[in-house]
Every structure is written in C-alpha cells, then in structure tokens.
C-alpha atoms as one frame of an Amber mdcrd trajectory, in Angstrom:
protein
  84.422  98.867  17.277  84.350 102.206  19.082  81.581 104.337  17.329  81.912
 107.995  16.158  79.129 110.628  16.443  76.933 112.042  13.614  78.835 115.339
  11.990  78.644 116.658   8.544  81.031 115.474   6.493  81.738 119.135   4.963
  83.308 119.644   8.696  86.035 117.000   7.788  87.335 117.962   4.421  90.022
 120.287   5.522  93.275 119.806   3.461  96.359 120.218   5.429 100.041 119.495
   4.307 101.568 116.025   5.228 104.890 116.005   6.579 107.100 113.588   4.757
 110.200 111.938   6.140 113.465 112.601   5.182 116.732 110.231   4.620 117.873
 111.744   7.753 114.384 111.078   9.596 114.349 108.362  12.447 110.936 107.267
  11.282 110.894 104.997   8.025 108.394 102.763   6.168 109.323  98.519   6.192
 109.477  97.029   2.583 107.009  94.603   3.847 103.020  95.207   4.549 100.540
  93.383   7.030  98.714  90.787   4.895  96.073  92.843   5.001  95.269  96.504
   6.071  94.257  96.282  10.035  93.645  98.537  13.070  92.130  97.715  16.147
  94.482  95.010  16.795  96.236  93.764  20.136  99.892  93.683  19.440 102.638
  91.631  21.682 105.985  90.383  21.738 106.319  87.026  22.673 109.157  84.648
  23.532 108.873  81.060  23.285 109.986  77.538  22.704 108.200  75.136  20.284
 108.900  72.110  23.029 106.897  74.297  25.682 109.856  75.199  27.364 111.668
  71.506  27.747 114.893  72.282  29.689 116.834  70.226  27.041 115.795  73.024
  24.244 118.726  74.435  22.883 118.677  78.234  22.363 117.926  77.711  18.530
 114.667  76.502  19.749 113.764  79.713  21.515 111.652  82.074  19.002 110.905
  85.637  19.498 108.004  87.322  17.648 105.724  89.850  17.362 102.368  88.538
  17.107  99.310  90.727  15.843  95.962  89.261  16.566  91.832  90.189  15.474
  91.042  93.554  14.565  89.441  95.687  12.094  89.912  94.504   7.970  87.586
  96.394   6.138  88.796  98.595   3.876  86.842 101.739   4.714  87.862 100.821
   8.440  85.321 103.214  10.342  82.809 104.161   7.857  79.779 106.507   8.257
  76.470 104.412   8.615  73.587 107.369   8.950  73.833 107.574  12.953  77.438
 106.587  14.130  80.704 105.413  12.356  81.513 101.737  12.723  83.970  98.928
  11.550  81.778  96.533   9.472  84.103  93.481   8.822  86.411  92.443  11.946
  88.848  89.229  11.449  89.663  86.160  13.679  93.226  86.105  12.021  96.492
  86.085  14.052  99.727  86.778  12.271 103.479  86.817  13.587 106.066  89.357
  12.238 109.843  88.349  12.621 112.024  91.474  12.360 115.373  91.387  10.371
 117.926  94.009  11.787 119.914  95.700   9.013 123.521  93.887   9.280 124.851
  97.613   7.662 124.411 101.046   7.743 123.530 100.858   4.637 120.813  98.653
   4.916 117.068  99.142   6.044 115.152  96.647   8.923 112.864  94.440   7.791
 111.230  91.111   8.263 108.440  88.292   7.600 104.815  87.863   8.335 103.577
  84.637   8.926 100.361  83.777   9.325  98.966  81.767  12.708  95.950  79.476
  13.396  92.664  81.349  13.116  91.592  82.627  16.689  88.147  81.082  17.364
  86.434  84.383  17.193  86.446  87.679  15.774  86.830  90.607  17.911  88.874
  94.008  17.631  89.598  96.511  20.575  91.223  93.786  22.704  94.194  93.035
  24.682  96.894  90.172  24.644  99.610  88.935  26.340 101.578  86.432  27.081
 101.407  83.728  30.009 104.004  81.086  30.003 104.157  79.681  26.334 100.925
  80.568  25.441  99.700  84.084  23.888  96.044  85.134  25.385  93.310  87.376
  24.062  90.610  88.851  26.466  87.723  91.380  25.943  87.330  93.822  23.112
  84.295  93.812  20.604  82.535  91.522  17.987  80.835  92.572  14.907  77.907
  93.438  16.846  79.796  95.636  18.796  78.866  93.696  22.148  81.736  92.936
  24.486  83.490  89.537  24.227  83.634  87.370  27.513  85.783  84.468  26.040
  89.218  84.114  26.876  91.146  82.678  23.926  94.557  81.079  24.129  97.288
  80.086  21.495  99.522  77.569  22.621 103.012  77.981  20.667 103.609  74.074
  21.774 100.955  72.546  20.084 100.391  75.252  17.391  96.626  75.826  18.754
  93.875  77.811  20.291  91.699  77.010  23.006  89.273  78.799  25.063  90.259
  78.676  28.379  87.863  80.584  30.507  85.280  83.485  30.399  84.989  86.813
  32.109  82.520  87.508  34.641  80.118  89.862  33.205  80.442  92.574  35.569
  84.447  92.817  34.587  84.011  92.821  30.299  85.489  95.790  28.745  87.053
  97.189  25.550  89.346  99.725  24.974  91.258  98.725  28.129  95.162  98.801
  28.961  96.332  95.095  30.145  99.636  94.302  31.963 100.919  91.151  32.991
 103.371  90.429  36.066 104.086  86.582  36.287 100.839  84.731  36.153  98.633
  87.497  37.189  97.023  89.532  34.204  95.725  93.355  35.280  92.939  94.497
  33.063  92.991  98.377  33.534  89.833 100.760  32.798  88.254 100.656  29.216
  84.302 100.948  28.396  81.375  98.802  29.610  78.875  97.991  26.838  77.383
 101.339  26.591  80.645 102.944  26.451  81.103 104.344  29.941  84.712 104.557
  30.984  85.692 102.311  33.780  88.019 102.896  36.767  87.888  99.275  37.646
  90.894  97.085  37.708  90.499  93.687  37.594  93.309  91.305  38.264  93.258
  87.665  36.431  95.286  85.044  38.519  95.976  82.490  35.413  98.843  79.890
  37.314  95.945  77.405  37.084  94.437  77.809  33.541  94.369  74.831  32.436
  91.453  74.321  35.560  90.280  77.466  36.932  91.191  81.371  36.170  90.172
  83.061  39.364  89.364  86.876  39.129  89.518  89.718  42.029  89.225  93.414
  42.008  92.558  95.654  41.719  93.053  99.511  43.435  90.888 101.431  40.974
  92.436 104.275  38.532  91.976 107.623  39.875  90.043 109.250  36.600  87.649
 106.308  34.387  89.173 106.347  31.097  89.259 104.006  27.468  91.392 103.910
  24.611  94.560 103.283  26.666  97.777 101.337  27.065  99.642 100.241  29.831
 103.424 100.092  30.381 106.079  99.268  33.129 108.037 102.147  34.579 111.364
 101.632  36.397 110.610  97.879  37.543 108.308  95.541  36.424 106.316  96.178
  39.545 105.025  99.401  38.789 102.504 100.260  35.688 101.937 103.521  34.210
  98.829 104.606  32.297  98.132 108.036  30.192  95.886 109.903  28.268  92.659
 108.437  26.973  89.262 109.352  26.647  85.953 109.449  29.541  82.483 109.730
  29.344  82.938 112.435  32.506  83.528 115.080  29.839  81.239 113.828  27.192
  84.455 112.487  25.433  84.495 116.301  24.496  88.280 116.240  24.546  90.880
 113.486  25.386  92.861 113.749  28.774  96.378 114.268  29.195  96.776 112.976
  32.468  98.990 110.541  33.760  98.850 107.747  36.622 101.271 105.211  37.884
 100.774 102.284  40.483 102.993 100.304  42.356 101.625  96.778  42.687 100.872
  96.314  46.056 100.211 100.098  47.155  96.916 101.361  48.172  96.550 104.032
  45.008  97.529 105.377  41.773  99.835 108.247  41.706  99.638 111.162  39.588
 103.047 111.913  37.413 103.836 114.507  34.803 100.925 115.158  32.157 101.224
 114.648  28.541 101.888 118.074  26.889  98.979 116.878  24.000  95.950 115.203
  24.917  95.510 112.224  23.015  93.616 108.881  23.081  93.905 105.683  20.734
  97.485 106.072  20.751 100.601 104.018  21.512 102.455 103.923  24.848 105.924
 101.919  24.466 108.680 101.751  27.297 112.146 100.999  25.038 115.266 101.237
  27.234 113.930 103.287  30.151 111.837 105.890  27.976 108.383 105.360  27.719
 106.992 106.720  24.239 103.496 108.085  23.310 102.900 107.591  19.689 100.400
 109.249  17.400  96.473 108.908  18.508  93.770 111.040  18.427  93.609 114.760
  19.424  91.495 118.045  19.587  91.647 120.083  16.720  92.977 123.079  18.824
  95.207 120.842  21.521  98.027 120.292  19.363 100.980 122.875  18.996 100.897
 125.065  15.923  97.508 123.757  14.966  94.771 126.227  13.135  91.894 125.196
  11.317  90.030 128.292   9.995  86.752 126.838   9.330  84.751 127.810  13.028
  81.858 124.770  12.064  85.160 122.434  13.038  85.750 123.567  16.144  81.898
 124.041  17.001  81.424 120.560  16.411  84.025 118.993  18.381  86.213 117.540
  15.272  89.194 115.862  16.460  92.569 115.439  14.646  94.814 112.469  14.390
  98.303 113.196  15.488 101.624 112.581  14.359 104.139 113.790  17.222 105.469
 111.731  19.807 106.515 112.381  23.273 109.035 110.635  25.407 109.130 110.159
  29.030 112.908 109.535  30.113 112.260 107.764  33.380 116.144 106.975  33.760
 117.005 110.493  35.033 117.404 111.434  38.249 114.554 113.900  39.641 111.006
 114.459  38.445 110.912 113.310  34.631 108.882 115.375  32.244 107.480 114.508
  28.788 109.433 115.938  25.934 108.293 116.401  22.370 109.974 114.383  19.855
 110.155 114.535  15.716 106.858 113.502  13.930 105.824 110.415  12.452 105.995
 109.848   8.299 102.193 110.409   8.859  99.463 111.074  11.146  98.269 107.912
  12.365  95.677 106.398  15.601  94.446 102.912  16.667  97.495 101.370  15.492
  99.578  98.455  17.169 102.909  98.595  18.235 105.689  96.962  19.837 109.562
  97.658  20.977 112.061  95.301  19.703 115.793  95.190  20.975 117.971  92.752
  19.188 120.023  90.007  21.501 123.184  91.727  22.078 122.419  95.794  21.165
 121.844  98.286  23.313 119.791 100.170  21.173 116.002  99.334  20.106 113.248
 100.197  17.703 109.458 100.492  17.726 107.550  98.986  15.174 104.202 100.465
  14.277 101.771  98.322  12.447  98.662  99.509  10.398  95.845 101.864  11.984
  93.454 104.201  10.504  94.518 107.284   8.841  92.176 110.650   8.186  88.635
 111.043   7.146  88.296 110.771   3.741  85.008 112.605   2.015  84.808 110.424
  -0.865  84.347 107.044   1.054  82.865 108.702   4.450  85.522 106.358   6.283
  88.560 106.138   8.018  90.493 103.966   5.925  92.797 101.196   7.443  96.057
 100.769   6.349  98.713  97.960   5.932 101.848 100.010   6.243 104.686  99.067
   8.943 106.474 102.062  10.329 109.978 101.608  12.232 110.962 104.354  14.418
 114.754 104.329  15.616 114.755 106.745  19.028 118.722 106.797  19.027 118.358
 108.896  15.645 115.523 111.164  17.029 115.965 114.995  18.221 113.819 117.221
  20.391 111.171 119.110  18.298 112.684 122.603  17.224 116.171 120.688  16.826
 115.585 118.594  13.802 115.158 119.818  10.256 111.777 121.961   9.734 108.765
 119.453   8.705 106.609 120.308   5.465 103.726 121.261   7.388 101.600 119.670
  10.183 100.581 116.791   9.561  96.657 115.988  11.088  93.577 114.665   9.967
  90.261 115.783  10.935  88.001 113.002  12.498  84.598 113.054  14.292  84.098
 112.938  17.886  83.008 109.854  20.177  79.169 109.062  20.278  78.077 110.924
  23.270  78.956 114.151  22.122  76.446 113.720  19.242  73.566 115.080  20.887
  75.353 118.285  21.660  76.652 118.750  18.333  72.791 118.577  16.800  71.922
 121.172  19.124  74.539 123.032  18.359  74.114 123.045  14.646  70.058 123.164
  14.958
C-alpha cells in the first residue's frame, strides 16, 4: 500500500481522449479475466514438477505456469481517505495462469486461471521468485501499511505454503526489485517503513531454506529508488534496474536513469536512460530485448502531452502512461531505448510476464490487472481484472505505426512526501 498525497480532486478530472487498439495493433485483451480485480501483486513464471523433480519424471509432468500472488483487491484500488490515498483490502489469494497459444493466424491468445492454496498472510507491493520447486514471496506491506517480515514459500510438490524464515528488520522493504540466480535472491532498493527510498542490496542464500536462510549485504545501487523491477541483461549474471521514485527529490518526478550490475563486480554502472521518466511500470526481458511498459510519469514528461489547467502542474500531478520502450541488447555497440506503439489503455501498478512457447522463436508479454486513472466520482484509482497480451513481433517504432486516436494519459496525484509542498503552494 503506497500512499499518495492530498490534492484537490478538481485537479484530477481532466478528460483526455483514450487510445483504442486496432485490428493491426500488437496489443489485445484476452477473452478471460483474472478471477478478481487486482493490482500491486507479484507475478512470476514458474517451471516445476509435481513430484519435486524426481529423475523419473516424464516430460508431461513438467509444468510451466504464471503465478500471481497477493495484491490489492479493493474495487476502488487506492482511494482517498482524507489525508492520503491507500488500498483498504489486500488479499492472500494466489492464482496460476496457463496461457493457450493460438494454433492459426485467425485465433487469439487465451488461457485459464486456477486458484492455488491461500498464502499464510495478506500482502502487496512484495516480490516473488522461484527457488527449486518452490515459489516464494518476500517483503511488501500488510493492510495496516506495515512492512512484512515473513518469507512464505509454496511447494508445488505438496501443494502447500510454509513460512520458511523472516527478513531481518534492517532489510525489510517494499516496492523493491528482486532477482534470482540459482539459490541466491537479490533484494534491490525499495522503501523502508517511512517511505524513504533505499540503495541497499540484500543477498539471500536459500540453498538450505529448510534449515536456515542467510543474508548478506551486496553492492548498493547508485541511486536510492523504489517502485522498480529487475531483469537479466545479456546473460543471467548481469542485472538491470530502471526508473522508479526517490525521496531525494521529494518524489517530485520519477527517474529515467538505468543501472546494471555484473554479479561479482564492484559497482553498478549507468547505461542509456529511458526516454520517459517512469515508476510503477514493468520491466521485461524477452528474446534479448528489454521492454519498459506503462507506469507513472509526470504531467509534463511525455511527448505530445499537454494539460491546460495550470493547477495540475502546480500540484505536481502525475500521469498514468500507455507508452512502451524497448532496449535491444543484442545489437553491437551502445544500445538505446526506442519508443514503441502504445498500449490499449494507460495502466500502472500491474503485473507482467514474458512467455515463449516451446519450439517458438517469438514470444509475447502478458499484462495482468493494475490500476487505471483517477475517477472523481469515487475519488479513487480503480483496479482492473483485465489481461492484455503484447506481441512484440507485430510492433513498430512509434511514428511508423498508424496514428492513435489521442494520447492516453490519466492524471494522478504525487507521492505522500510532496503533500506539504503542495498545500503550501496552494495556500
């Protein structure tokens, strides 16, 4: 539950023409929905066996599914509570999603959802990862906005959840990036209890999680930041993070900077910056290309975006983005971010996962749930149960594709640290 600052609702009601997908658009909606409207969950693609990886397991017993855990399930998403915005209903539910690929060019992607056993506790703004035959969740916040210490793991062999350990208090965090390499999990950045952005990197050794999980401090990132995600770069031993928010600028705008780290080196190194400042987005590596999708930006940070009401700018209002950027790390020389065609709708605080069918050279990205722009009627950012699918092989560089019906942005308020400044400016 990340809180948002107080702001006048009249600042948030600007009407902007949405972009609608066309038949030729690489984006589409699935015909199936998440069982509940959901945001701020964790999403991980898990490959497992139902017998724990026994050497006699037949190929048919190997399962690959996308797992969604926890999140905000309030219909109103983050709603106005008089002093800040927050989600009032979290979940301990977990769902698996099994994609079904089209068999002909005339068919569309679809899939099936199934409920997994409930997690031991509710949480959102957490991370999830796979270790051996287990899907584990760590960090995040509870309904009271307190950081969660417990580390819970789902064993696909027993179909049950178990608390396997706890994060030491000094390492507790939310809205962070997580990355797994073998039995080691890297917990990168995020926010502490008071929403100060962290530069810390915590390395969890889960090779003996039935007995003791150990923790050590890794090489810190250069810029403290939260609302971030991490992906592998050209090989599994290199990690990339991008964008996010930091208290160092009073959450006045998201970051566009990108850092990457080669495991075992002495520092994080800067690489080409994003074209748009964005936080609460998704970062996905698919077939050698890294995609930055949607998220939260500033009202004056997007190309072609104008808002006439000067109070929106005065209040530091933000926008929900529908843009996509891609970094092709397979090219020779210094790779640069290139803007791709828009999503069907602006979205942030969602989950996403890349998916490649066995035997296929192409892949798609599934986008689950999230929150849409502010609605004055409910004074909230509603959650959605919709699932989008993005086929990058059909996308074109922005400017080469067909013109959209408009720029899809939705005004939202800034982070809680900016509240005092906003009130003073409006006084």
